[in-house]
mmCIF file of N, CA and C and ligand atoms in Angstrom:
data_model
loop_
_atom_site.group_PDB
_atom_site.id
_atom_site.type_symbol
_atom_site.label_atom_id
_atom_site.label_comp_id
_atom_site.label_asym_id
_atom_site.label_seq_id
_atom_site.Cartn_x
_atom_site.Cartn_y
_atom_site.Cartn_z
ATOM 1 N N MET A 1 50.698 -21.043 16.597
ATOM 2 C CA MET A 1 51.394 -22.067 16.669
ATOM 3 C C MET A 1 51.332 -21.949 14.990
ATOM 4 N N SER A 2 52.610 -22.306 14.613
ATOM 5 C CA SER A 2 52.997 -22.163 13.146
ATOM 6 C C SER A 2 52.454 -23.801 12.178
ATOM 7 N N ALA A 3 52.160 -23.579 11.155
ATOM 8 C CA ALA A 3 52.147 -24.343 10.157
ATOM 9 C C ALA A 3 53.503 -25.103 9.783
ATOM 10 N N ALA A 4 53.419 -26.680 9.449
ATOM 11 C CA ALA A 4 54.789 -26.911 9.023
ATOM 12 C C ALA A 4 54.944 -26.387 7.735
ATOM 13 N N ALA A 5 56.343 -26.691 7.533
ATOM 14 C CA ALA A 5 56.668 -25.947 6.283
ATOM 15 C C ALA A 5 56.055 -27.045 4.864
ATOM 16 N N PRO A 6 55.933 -26.503 3.836
ATOM 17 C CA PRO A 6 55.404 -27.527 2.883
ATOM 18 C C PRO A 6 56.639 -28.626 2.303
ATOM 19 N N LEU A 7 55.924 -29.647 2.145
ATOM 20 C CA LEU A 7 57.088 -30.837 1.655
ATOM 21 C C LEU A 7 57.474 -30.391 0.159
ATOM 22 N N ARG A 8 58.689 -30.624 0.232
ATOM 23 C CA ARG A 8 59.341 -30.227 -1.260
ATOM 24 C C ARG A 8 59.154 -31.760 -1.980
ATOM 25 N N PRO A 9 58.807 -31.613 -3.253
ATOM 26 C CA PRO A 9 58.888 -32.666 -4.141
ATOM 27 C C PRO A 9 59.734 -33.273 -4.125
ATOM 28 N N LEU A 10 60.028 -34.411 -4.074
ATOM 29 C CA LEU A 10 61.153 -35.666 -4.078
ATOM 30 C C LEU A 10 60.969 -36.205 -5.547
ATOM 31 N N PRO A 11 62.455 -36.420 -5.692
ATOM 32 C CA PRO A 11 62.430 -37.548 -7.287
ATOM 33 C C PRO A 11 61.760 -39.013 -6.724
ATOM 34 N N LEU A 12 61.651 -39.712 -7.270
ATOM 35 C CA LEU A 12 60.829 -41.017 -7.465
ATOM 36 C C LEU A 12 61.499 -42.459 -8.482
ATOM 37 N N PRO A 13 62.908 -42.508 -7.966
ATOM 38 C CA PRO A 13 63.526 -43.212 -8.844
ATOM 39 C C PRO A 13 62.491 -44.896 -9.154
ATOM 40 N N ASP A 14 62.733 -45.096 -10.112
ATOM 41 C CA ASP A 14 62.626 -46.404 -10.916
ATOM 42 C C ASP A 14 63.372 -47.297 -11.677
ATOM 43 N N GLU A 15 63.049 -48.363 -12.073
ATOM 44 C CA GLU A 15 63.998 -49.153 -12.643
ATOM 45 C C GLU A 15 64.859 -48.487 -13.741
ATOM 46 N N VAL A 16 64.251 -47.407 -14.209
ATOM 47 C CA VAL A 16 65.280 -46.868 -15.181
ATOM 48 C C VAL A 16 66.088 -45.783 -14.391
ATOM 49 N N THR A 17 65.866 -45.179 -13.886
ATOM 50 C CA THR A 17 66.495 -43.838 -13.323
ATOM 51 C C THR A 17 67.142 -44.283 -11.849
ATOM 52 N N ALA A 18 67.006 -45.497 -11.401
ATOM 53 C CA ALA A 18 67.768 -45.894 -10.224
ATOM 54 C C ALA A 18 69.227 -45.307 -10.140
ATOM 55 N N PRO A 19 69.715 -46.040 -11.308
ATOM 56 C CA PRO A 19 71.389 -45.756 -11.007
ATOM 57 C C PRO A 19 71.779 -44.700 -11.200
ATOM 58 N N PHE A 20 71.100 -43.496 -11.998
ATOM 59 C CA PHE A 20 71.572 -41.908 -11.596
ATOM 60 C C PHE A 20 71.236 -41.538 -10.405
ATOM 61 N N TRP A 21 70.066 -41.719 -9.568
ATOM 62 C CA TRP A 21 70.083 -41.308 -8.352
ATOM 63 C C TRP A 21 71.008 -42.032 -7.549
ATOM 64 N N GLU A 22 71.286 -43.266 -7.611
ATOM 65 C CA GLU A 22 72.262 -44.307 -6.560
ATOM 66 C C GLU A 22 73.712 -43.474 -7.030
ATOM 67 N N GLY A 23 73.965 -42.957 -8.107
ATOM 68 C CA GLY A 23 75.104 -42.029 -8.326
ATOM 69 C C GLY A 23 75.031 -41.235 -7.610
ATOM 70 N N CYS A 24 74.035 -40.242 -7.749
ATOM 71 C CA CYS A 24 74.111 -39.275 -7.023
ATOM 72 C C CYS A 24 74.614 -39.565 -5.731
ATOM 73 N N ARG A 25 73.770 -40.462 -4.617
ATOM 74 C CA ARG A 25 73.977 -40.739 -3.204
ATOM 75 C C ARG A 25 75.237 -40.823 -2.767
ATOM 76 N N ARG A 26 76.038 -41.532 -4.191
ATOM 77 C CA ARG A 26 77.571 -41.340 -4.013
ATOM 78 C C ARG A 26 78.526 -40.885 -4.351
ATOM 79 N N GLY A 27 77.946 -39.765 -4.707
ATOM 80 C CA GLY A 27 78.726 -38.319 -4.818
ATOM 81 C C GLY A 27 79.247 -38.630 -6.570
ATOM 82 N N GLU A 28 78.295 -39.403 -7.550
ATOM 83 C CA GLU A 28 79.033 -39.651 -8.902
ATOM 84 C C GLU A 28 78.073 -39.076 -9.284
ATOM 85 N N LEU A 29 78.455 -38.249 -10.543
ATOM 86 C CA LEU A 29 77.211 -37.551 -11.591
ATOM 87 C C LEU A 29 77.424 -39.388 -12.809
ATOM 88 N N ARG A 30 76.290 -39.758 -13.235
ATOM 89 C CA ARG A 30 76.071 -40.933 -13.647
ATOM 90 C C ARG A 30 75.232 -40.326 -15.028
ATOM 91 N N MET A 31 75.635 -40.853 -16.219
ATOM 92 C CA MET A 31 74.847 -40.590 -17.397
ATOM 93 C C MET A 31 74.588 -41.958 -18.235
ATOM 94 N N GLN A 32 73.456 -42.178 -18.683
ATOM 95 C CA GLN A 32 72.958 -43.539 -19.382
ATOM 96 C C GLN A 32 73.418 -43.329 -21.048
ATOM 97 N N ARG A 33 74.376 -44.145 -21.205
ATOM 98 C CA ARG A 33 74.851 -43.948 -22.537
ATOM 99 C C ARG A 33 74.246 -44.924 -23.559
ATOM 100 N N CYS A 34 74.087 -44.768 -24.767
ATOM 101 C CA CYS A 34 73.354 -45.621 -25.761
ATOM 102 C C CYS A 34 74.486 -46.966 -26.020
ATOM 103 N N ALA A 35 74.212 -47.984 -25.674
ATOM 104 C CA ALA A 35 75.515 -49.060 -26.041
ATOM 105 C C ALA A 35 75.387 -49.112 -27.685
ATOM 106 N N ALA A 36 74.505 -49.206 -28.452
ATOM 107 C CA ALA A 36 74.635 -48.962 -29.734
ATOM 108 C C ALA A 36 75.289 -48.086 -30.680
ATOM 109 N N CYS A 37 74.781 -46.628 -30.190
ATOM 110 C CA CYS A 37 75.576 -45.392 -30.940
ATOM 111 C C CYS A 37 75.980 -44.857 -30.075
ATOM 112 N N ALA A 38 76.114 -44.804 -28.589
ATOM 113 C CA ALA A 38 76.861 -44.308 -27.634
ATOM 114 C C ALA A 38 76.652 -42.670 -27.497
ATOM 115 N N ARG A 39 75.399 -42.215 -27.977
ATOM 116 C CA ARG A 39 75.275 -41.034 -27.405
ATOM 117 C C ARG A 39 74.608 -41.233 -25.837
ATOM 118 N N PHE A 40 74.854 -39.985 -25.199
ATOM 119 C CA PHE A 40 73.976 -39.992 -23.953
ATOM 120 C C PHE A 40 72.244 -39.578 -24.332
ATOM 121 N N ARG A 41 71.793 -40.363 -23.224
ATOM 122 C CA ARG A 41 70.707 -40.032 -22.996
ATOM 123 C C ARG A 41 70.234 -39.354 -21.725
ATOM 124 N N PHE A 42 69.784 -38.097 -21.723
ATOM 125 C CA PHE A 42 68.944 -37.365 -20.692
ATOM 126 C C PHE A 42 68.141 -36.756 -20.612
ATOM 127 N N HIS A 43 67.018 -36.932 -19.991
ATOM 128 C CA HIS A 43 66.687 -37.984 -18.615
ATOM 129 C C HIS A 43 66.575 -39.211 -18.847
ATOM 130 N N PRO A 44 67.143 -40.239 -18.320
ATOM 131 C CA PRO A 44 67.293 -41.581 -18.784
ATOM 132 C C PRO A 44 66.180 -42.342 -18.975
ATOM 133 N N ARG A 45 66.455 -42.988 -20.040
ATOM 134 C CA ARG A 45 65.034 -43.777 -20.685
ATOM 135 C C ARG A 45 65.177 -45.146 -21.359
ATOM 136 N N PRO A 46 64.145 -45.608 -21.283
ATOM 137 C CA PRO A 46 64.435 -46.897 -21.962
ATOM 138 C C PRO A 46 65.073 -47.128 -23.132
ATOM 139 N N MET A 47 64.544 -46.535 -23.978
ATOM 140 C CA MET A 47 64.784 -46.401 -25.706
ATOM 141 C C MET A 47 65.741 -45.228 -26.100
ATOM 142 N N CYS A 48 66.736 -44.996 -26.930
ATOM 143 C CA CYS A 48 67.436 -44.188 -27.403
ATOM 144 C C CYS A 48 66.628 -43.600 -28.211
ATOM 145 N N PRO A 49 66.656 -42.123 -28.007
ATOM 146 C CA PRO A 49 65.741 -41.087 -28.837
ATOM 147 C C PRO A 49 66.549 -40.841 -30.235
ATOM 148 N N HIS A 50 67.877 -41.749 -30.422
ATOM 149 C CA HIS A 50 68.506 -41.799 -31.991
ATOM 150 C C HIS A 50 68.546 -42.709 -32.745
ATOM 151 N N CYS A 51 68.684 -43.681 -31.881
ATOM 152 C CA CYS A 51 68.979 -45.021 -32.968
ATOM 153 C C CYS A 51 67.524 -45.831 -32.541
ATOM 154 N N LEU A 52 67.019 -45.508 -31.674
ATOM 155 C CA LEU A 52 65.934 -46.858 -30.896
ATOM 156 C C LEU A 52 66.387 -47.912 -30.455
ATOM 157 N N SER A 53 67.886 -47.920 -29.933
ATOM 158 C CA SER A 53 68.207 -49.355 -29.337
ATOM 159 C C SER A 53 67.845 -49.162 -27.772
ATOM 160 N N LEU A 54 67.477 -50.601 -27.493
ATOM 161 C CA LEU A 54 67.459 -50.491 -25.894
ATOM 162 C C LEU A 54 68.180 -50.871 -25.252
ATOM 163 N N ASP A 55 69.479 -50.799 -25.745
ATOM 164 C CA ASP A 55 70.545 -51.163 -25.039
ATOM 165 C C ASP A 55 71.528 -49.819 -24.364
ATOM 166 N N SER A 56 72.101 -50.016 -23.130
ATOM 167 C CA SER A 56 72.600 -48.751 -22.450
ATOM 168 C C SER A 56 73.299 -49.149 -21.353
ATOM 169 N N GLU A 57 74.259 -48.355 -21.243
ATOM 170 C CA GLU A 57 75.302 -48.452 -20.374
ATOM 171 C C GLU A 57 75.457 -47.189 -19.047
ATOM 172 N N TRP A 58 75.942 -47.457 -17.993
ATOM 173 C CA TRP A 58 75.987 -46.201 -17.076
ATOM 174 C C TRP A 58 77.481 -45.681 -17.423
ATOM 175 N N VAL A 59 77.701 -44.626 -17.140
ATOM 176 C CA VAL A 59 79.194 -44.039 -17.169
ATOM 177 C C VAL A 59 79.437 -42.783 -16.320
ATOM 178 N N ARG A 60 80.273 -42.787 -15.679
ATOM 179 C CA ARG A 60 80.607 -41.921 -14.806
ATOM 180 C C ARG A 60 81.303 -40.423 -15.411
ATOM 181 N N MET A 61 80.537 -39.065 -15.405
ATOM 182 C CA MET A 61 80.906 -38.050 -15.784
ATOM 183 C C MET A 61 82.302 -37.057 -15.275
ATOM 184 N N SER A 62 82.637 -36.234 -15.608
ATOM 185 C CA SER A 62 83.067 -35.587 -14.952
ATOM 186 C C SER A 62 83.206 -34.985 -14.027
ATOM 187 N N GLY A 63 81.888 -34.409 -14.096
ATOM 188 C CA GLY A 63 80.899 -33.617 -13.477
ATOM 189 C C GLY A 63 81.534 -31.841 -13.495
ATOM 190 N N GLU A 64 81.444 -31.893 -14.937
ATOM 191 C CA GLU A 64 82.680 -30.170 -15.101
ATOM 192 C C GLU A 64 81.241 -29.860 -16.399
ATOM 193 N N GLY A 65 80.954 -28.560 -16.269
ATOM 194 C CA GLY A 65 80.127 -28.390 -17.354
ATOM 195 C C GLY A 65 80.313 -26.555 -17.267
ATOM 196 N N THR A 66 79.298 -25.878 -18.177
ATOM 197 C CA THR A 66 79.216 -24.722 -18.568
ATOM 198 C C THR A 66 78.039 -23.830 -18.322
ATOM 199 N N LEU A 67 77.816 -22.806 -17.682
ATOM 200 C CA LEU A 67 76.279 -22.153 -17.469
ATOM 201 C C LEU A 67 75.878 -22.141 -18.999
ATOM 202 N N PHE A 68 74.705 -23.059 -19.489
ATOM 203 C CA PHE A 68 74.650 -22.967 -20.613
ATOM 204 C C PHE A 68 73.015 -21.245 -20.765
ATOM 205 N N SER A 69 72.549 -21.357 -19.565
ATOM 206 C CA SER A 69 71.409 -20.623 -19.340
ATOM 207 C C SER A 69 71.035 -20.727 -17.936
ATOM 208 N N PHE A 70 70.124 -19.628 -17.694
ATOM 209 C CA PHE A 70 69.674 -19.532 -16.100
ATOM 210 C C PHE A 70 68.182 -18.766 -16.265
ATOM 211 N N VAL A 71 67.923 -18.836 -14.904
ATOM 212 C CA VAL A 71 66.591 -18.081 -14.747
ATOM 213 C C VAL A 71 66.665 -17.679 -12.717
ATOM 214 N N ILE A 72 66.240 -16.631 -13.026
ATOM 215 C CA ILE A 72 66.117 -16.114 -11.477
ATOM 216 C C ILE A 72 64.713 -16.263 -10.841
ATOM 217 N N CYS A 73 64.331 -16.968 -9.865
ATOM 218 C CA CYS A 73 62.910 -17.621 -9.616
ATOM 219 C C CYS A 73 62.645 -16.727 -8.475
ATOM 220 N N HIS A 74 61.436 -15.605 -8.621
ATOM 221 C CA HIS A 74 60.852 -14.637 -7.640
ATOM 222 C C HIS A 74 59.363 -15.279 -7.334
ATOM 223 N N PRO A 75 59.246 -14.875 -6.395
ATOM 224 C CA PRO A 75 57.413 -15.427 -6.134
ATOM 225 C C PRO A 75 56.869 -15.130 -7.360
ATOM 226 N N PRO A 76 55.713 -15.643 -7.638
ATOM 227 C CA PRO A 76 55.019 -17.059 -6.622
ATOM 228 C C PRO A 76 55.661 -18.208 -7.219
ATOM 229 N N VAL A 77 56.150 -18.714 -6.084
ATOM 230 C CA VAL A 77 56.635 -20.376 -6.679
ATOM 231 C C VAL A 77 55.758 -21.323 -5.975
ATOM 232 N N LEU A 78 55.943 -22.489 -5.873
ATOM 233 C CA LEU A 78 55.570 -23.467 -5.169
ATOM 234 C C LEU A 78 55.857 -23.229 -3.492
ATOM 235 N N PRO A 79 54.724 -23.428 -2.801
ATOM 236 C CA PRO A 79 55.075 -23.146 -1.143
ATOM 237 C C PRO A 79 56.190 -23.955 -0.750
ATOM 238 N N ALA A 80 56.680 -24.818 -1.342
ATOM 239 C CA ALA A 80 57.662 -25.696 -0.757
ATOM 240 C C ALA A 80 58.995 -24.963 -0.945
ATOM 241 N N PHE A 81 59.057 -24.264 -2.057
ATOM 242 C CA PHE A 81 60.412 -23.098 -2.562
ATOM 243 C C PHE A 81 60.122 -21.587 -1.659
ATOM 244 N N GLN A 82 59.176 -21.369 -1.240
ATOM 245 C CA GLN A 82 58.731 -20.173 -0.858
ATOM 246 C C GLN A 82 59.927 -19.529 -0.111
ATOM 247 N N ALA A 83 60.633 -20.345 1.264
ATOM 248 C CA ALA A 83 61.659 -19.867 1.916
ATOM 249 C C ALA A 83 62.877 -19.423 1.110
ATOM 250 N N GLN A 84 62.842 -20.215 -0.079
ATOM 251 C CA GLN A 84 64.434 -20.085 -1.173
ATOM 252 C C GLN A 84 64.159 -18.789 -1.595
ATOM 253 N N VAL A 85 63.702 -17.909 -2.121
ATOM 254 C CA VAL A 85 63.428 -17.286 -3.426
ATOM 255 C C VAL A 85 64.284 -15.863 -2.604
ATOM 256 N N PRO A 86 64.979 -15.300 -3.726
ATOM 257 C CA PRO A 86 65.149 -16.028 -5.034
ATOM 258 C C PRO A 86 66.028 -16.756 -4.866
ATOM 259 N N PHE A 87 65.998 -17.679 -6.062
ATOM 260 C CA PHE A 87 66.804 -19.098 -6.317
ATOM 261 C C PHE A 87 66.854 -18.957 -7.876
ATOM 262 N N VAL A 88 68.131 -19.728 -8.128
ATOM 263 C CA VAL A 88 68.446 -19.980 -9.531
ATOM 264 C C VAL A 88 68.258 -21.546 -9.909
ATOM 265 N N VAL A 89 67.608 -21.146 -10.855
ATOM 266 C CA VAL A 89 67.416 -22.690 -12.163
ATOM 267 C C VAL A 89 68.325 -22.356 -13.002
ATOM 268 N N ALA A 90 69.315 -23.408 -13.262
ATOM 269 C CA ALA A 90 70.567 -23.044 -14.287
ATOM 270 C C ALA A 90 70.379 -24.560 -15.445
ATOM 271 N N LEU A 91 70.457 -24.076 -16.528
ATOM 272 C CA LEU A 91 70.919 -25.252 -17.295
ATOM 273 C C LEU A 91 72.073 -25.242 -17.810
ATOM 274 N N VAL A 92 72.789 -26.373 -17.538
ATOM 275 C CA VAL A 92 74.235 -26.936 -17.568
ATOM 276 C C VAL A 92 74.545 -27.601 -18.621
ATOM 277 N N GLU A 93 75.358 -27.300 -19.456
ATOM 278 C CA GLU A 93 75.864 -28.080 -20.387
ATOM 279 C C GLU A 93 76.727 -28.481 -20.125
ATOM 280 N N LEU A 94 76.839 -30.008 -20.121
ATOM 281 C CA LEU A 94 78.113 -31.278 -19.621
ATOM 282 C C LEU A 94 79.186 -31.171 -20.488
ATOM 283 N N ALA A 95 80.381 -31.095 -20.153
ATOM 284 C CA ALA A 95 81.770 -30.884 -20.697
ATOM 285 C C ALA A 95 81.845 -32.303 -21.735
ATOM 286 N N GLU A 96 81.212 -33.209 -21.409
ATOM 287 C CA GLU A 96 81.504 -34.365 -22.393
ATOM 288 C C GLU A 96 80.708 -34.178 -23.697
ATOM 289 N N ASP A 97 79.542 -33.347 -23.461
ATOM 290 C CA ASP A 97 78.857 -33.277 -24.677
ATOM 291 C C ASP A 97 77.928 -31.948 -25.122
ATOM 292 N N PRO A 98 78.164 -31.008 -25.886
ATOM 293 C CA PRO A 98 77.679 -30.267 -26.111
ATOM 294 C C PRO A 98 76.139 -30.090 -26.114
ATOM 295 N N GLY A 99 75.653 -31.182 -26.531
ATOM 296 C CA GLY A 99 74.233 -31.468 -26.438
ATOM 297 C C GLY A 99 73.661 -31.558 -25.302
ATOM 298 N N LEU A 100 74.365 -31.888 -24.330
ATOM 299 C CA LEU A 100 73.745 -32.436 -22.805
ATOM 300 C C LEU A 100 73.645 -31.729 -22.177
ATOM 301 N N ARG A 101 72.791 -31.226 -21.584
ATOM 302 C CA ARG A 101 72.182 -30.464 -20.853
ATOM 303 C C ARG A 101 71.446 -30.766 -19.684
ATOM 304 N N MET A 102 71.781 -30.477 -18.522
ATOM 305 C CA MET A 102 70.935 -30.606 -17.351
ATOM 306 C C MET A 102 70.387 -29.113 -16.586
ATOM 307 N N VAL A 103 69.353 -29.643 -15.931
ATOM 308 C CA VAL A 103 68.649 -28.555 -15.176
ATOM 309 C C VAL A 103 69.031 -28.704 -13.103
ATOM 310 N N GLY A 104 69.402 -27.212 -12.867
ATOM 311 C CA GLY A 104 69.872 -27.868 -11.181
ATOM 312 C C GLY A 104 70.176 -26.568 -10.838
ATOM 313 N N GLY A 105 69.852 -26.376 -9.558
ATOM 314 C CA GLY A 105 70.570 -24.980 -8.778
ATOM 315 C C GLY A 105 72.041 -24.818 -8.639
ATOM 316 N N VAL A 106 72.127 -23.586 -8.343
ATOM 317 C CA VAL A 106 73.517 -23.187 -7.929
ATOM 318 C C VAL A 106 73.853 -22.749 -6.923
ATOM 319 N N LEU A 107 74.750 -23.342 -6.404
ATOM 320 C CA LEU A 107 74.769 -23.111 -4.362
ATOM 321 C C LEU A 107 75.869 -22.406 -4.494
ATOM 322 N N ASP A 108 75.349 -21.446 -3.303
ATOM 323 C CA ASP A 108 76.612 -20.402 -2.799
ATOM 324 C C ASP A 108 76.827 -19.492 -3.818
ATOM 325 N N THR A 109 76.310 -19.036 -4.547
ATOM 326 C CA THR A 109 76.524 -17.880 -5.507
ATOM 327 C C THR A 109 75.420 -16.809 -5.407
ATOM 328 N N PRO A 110 75.390 -15.944 -5.003
ATOM 329 C CA PRO A 110 74.573 -14.766 -5.308
ATOM 330 C C PRO A 110 73.729 -14.630 -6.761
ATOM 331 N N PRO A 111 72.539 -14.854 -7.466
ATOM 332 C CA PRO A 111 72.223 -14.907 -8.653
ATOM 333 C C PRO A 111 73.012 -13.553 -9.556
ATOM 334 N N ASP A 112 73.504 -12.181 -8.688
ATOM 335 C CA ASP A 112 73.924 -11.174 -9.478
ATOM 336 C C ASP A 112 75.517 -11.652 -10.016
ATOM 337 N N ARG A 113 76.128 -12.881 -9.616
ATOM 338 C CA ARG A 113 77.430 -12.903 -10.184
ATOM 339 C C ARG A 113 77.383 -13.996 -10.966
ATOM 340 N N LEU A 114 76.134 -14.347 -11.454
ATOM 341 C CA LEU A 114 76.136 -15.583 -12.548
ATOM 342 C C LEU A 114 76.434 -15.049 -14.166
ATOM 343 N N ARG A 115 77.064 -15.415 -14.624
ATOM 344 C CA ARG A 115 77.188 -15.217 -16.166
ATOM 345 C C ARG A 115 77.323 -16.392 -17.182
ATOM 346 N N ILE A 116 76.143 -16.155 -18.202
ATOM 347 C CA ILE A 116 76.371 -17.496 -19.117
ATOM 348 C C ILE A 116 77.707 -17.675 -20.072
ATOM 349 N N GLY A 117 78.443 -18.909 -20.005
ATOM 350 C CA GLY A 117 79.643 -19.241 -19.940
ATOM 351 C C GLY A 117 80.476 -19.544 -19.135
ATOM 352 N N GLN A 118 80.039 -19.404 -17.955
ATOM 353 C CA GLN A 118 80.881 -19.457 -16.563
ATOM 354 C C GLN A 118 81.238 -21.073 -16.300
ATOM 355 N N SER A 119 82.272 -21.676 -15.841
ATOM 356 C CA SER A 119 82.388 -22.859 -15.810
ATOM 357 C C SER A 119 82.073 -23.364 -14.362
ATOM 358 N N VAL A 120 81.380 -24.764 -14.433
ATOM 359 C CA VAL A 120 80.429 -24.885 -12.969
ATOM 360 C C VAL A 120 80.957 -26.530 -12.755
ATOM 361 N N ARG A 121 81.093 -26.912 -11.659
ATOM 362 C CA ARG A 121 81.286 -28.191 -11.200
ATOM 363 C C ARG A 121 79.815 -28.655 -10.366
ATOM 364 N N VAL A 122 79.725 -30.247 -10.600
ATOM 365 C CA VAL A 122 78.546 -30.886 -10.129
ATOM 366 C C VAL A 122 78.651 -30.775 -8.438
ATOM 367 N N ALA A 123 77.968 -30.339 -7.574
ATOM 368 C CA ALA A 123 77.756 -30.070 -5.921
ATOM 369 C C ALA A 123 76.693 -31.415 -5.689
ATOM 370 N N PHE A 124 76.900 -32.177 -4.540
ATOM 371 C CA PHE A 124 75.634 -32.945 -4.422
ATOM 372 C C PHE A 124 75.037 -32.615 -3.363
ATOM 373 N N GLU A 125 73.642 -32.437 -3.123
ATOM 374 C CA GLU A 125 73.144 -31.776 -1.876
ATOM 375 C C GLU A 125 71.952 -32.767 -1.511
ATOM 376 N N GLU A 126 71.889 -33.159 -0.205
ATOM 377 C CA GLU A 126 70.938 -34.316 0.226
ATOM 378 C C GLU A 126 70.000 -33.537 0.757
ATOM 379 N N ILE A 127 68.477 -33.460 0.567
ATOM 380 C CA ILE A 127 67.598 -32.682 0.519
ATOM 381 C C ILE A 127 66.711 -33.580 1.148
ATOM 382 N N ALA A 128 66.824 -34.644 1.470
ATOM 383 C CA ALA A 128 65.934 -35.293 2.446
ATOM 384 C C ALA A 128 66.730 -36.592 2.647
ATOM 385 N N ASP A 129 66.463 -37.432 3.554
ATOM 386 C CA ASP A 129 67.127 -38.400 4.098
ATOM 387 C C ASP A 129 67.252 -39.468 2.840
ATOM 388 N N GLY A 130 68.691 -39.967 2.203
ATOM 389 C CA GLY A 130 69.097 -40.369 1.322
ATOM 390 C C GLY A 130 68.502 -40.203 -0.097
ATOM 391 N N VAL A 131 68.183 -38.668 0.019
ATOM 392 C CA VAL A 131 67.559 -38.161 -1.658
ATOM 393 C C VAL A 131 68.684 -37.232 -1.961
ATOM 394 N N VAL A 132 69.204 -37.045 -2.659
ATOM 395 C CA VAL A 132 70.508 -36.309 -2.831
ATOM 396 C C VAL A 132 70.399 -35.726 -4.640
ATOM 397 N N LEU A 133 70.420 -34.567 -4.862
ATOM 398 C CA LEU A 133 70.098 -33.716 -6.008
ATOM 399 C C LEU A 133 71.895 -33.329 -6.484
ATOM 400 N N PRO A 134 71.816 -33.510 -8.065
ATOM 401 C CA PRO A 134 72.756 -32.962 -8.363
ATOM 402 C C PRO A 134 72.668 -31.594 -8.623
ATOM 403 N N GLN A 135 73.464 -30.457 -8.027
ATOM 404 C CA GLN A 135 73.072 -29.354 -8.178
ATOM 405 C C GLN A 135 74.742 -28.465 -8.548
ATOM 406 N N TRP A 136 75.201 -27.207 -8.874
ATOM 407 C CA TRP A 136 76.255 -27.166 -9.268
ATOM 408 C C TRP A 136 76.708 -25.679 -8.393
ATOM 409 N N ARG A 137 78.072 -25.780 -8.401
ATOM 410 C CA ARG A 137 78.882 -24.504 -8.091
ATOM 411 C C ARG A 137 79.833 -24.108 -8.998
ATOM 412 N N LEU A 138 79.972 -22.528 -9.084
ATOM 413 C CA LEU A 138 81.048 -21.762 -10.064
ATOM 414 C C LEU A 138 82.307 -22.823 -9.587
ATOM 415 N N ALA A 139 83.101 -22.976 -10.870
ATOM 416 C CA ALA A 139 84.478 -23.797 -10.652
ATOM 417 C C ALA A 139 85.520 -22.732 -10.079
ATOM 418 N N PRO A 140 86.256 -23.348 -9.294
ATOM 419 C CA PRO A 140 87.459 -22.163 -8.781
ATOM 420 C C PRO A 140 88.324 -21.871 -9.885
HETATM 421 ZN ZN1 ZN B 1 71.503 -44.865 -29.566
#
């Protein structure tokens, strides 16, 4: 008898981050933007780190970006990720703002084909019932 696979940690949306996760479920990459100084906030948070405003709005992004950096994860990893190694964790710079970077996986690409500076496009992956993560694929 084999043991059940360990559960992968899942995001826990709250009042501030719920619009981001709802966007992912709908296939939209959304970013929180300060309503006072117009700078993006990622990760979502109540207060702008630049001007301290509490006002914000949600903006649908293009989903296009550039591979800013990445690592290739090998064992040891958390048990929930053991079956996926080696896998890539990438830092992607979004097209709308050179200072706006997100972490995510890169799907369907062997790690040895990745190069810093490659164009990527967001891809949404449902990892559990109703839980969708923004990931990345090389742009065609
Ligand atoms: Zn601001």
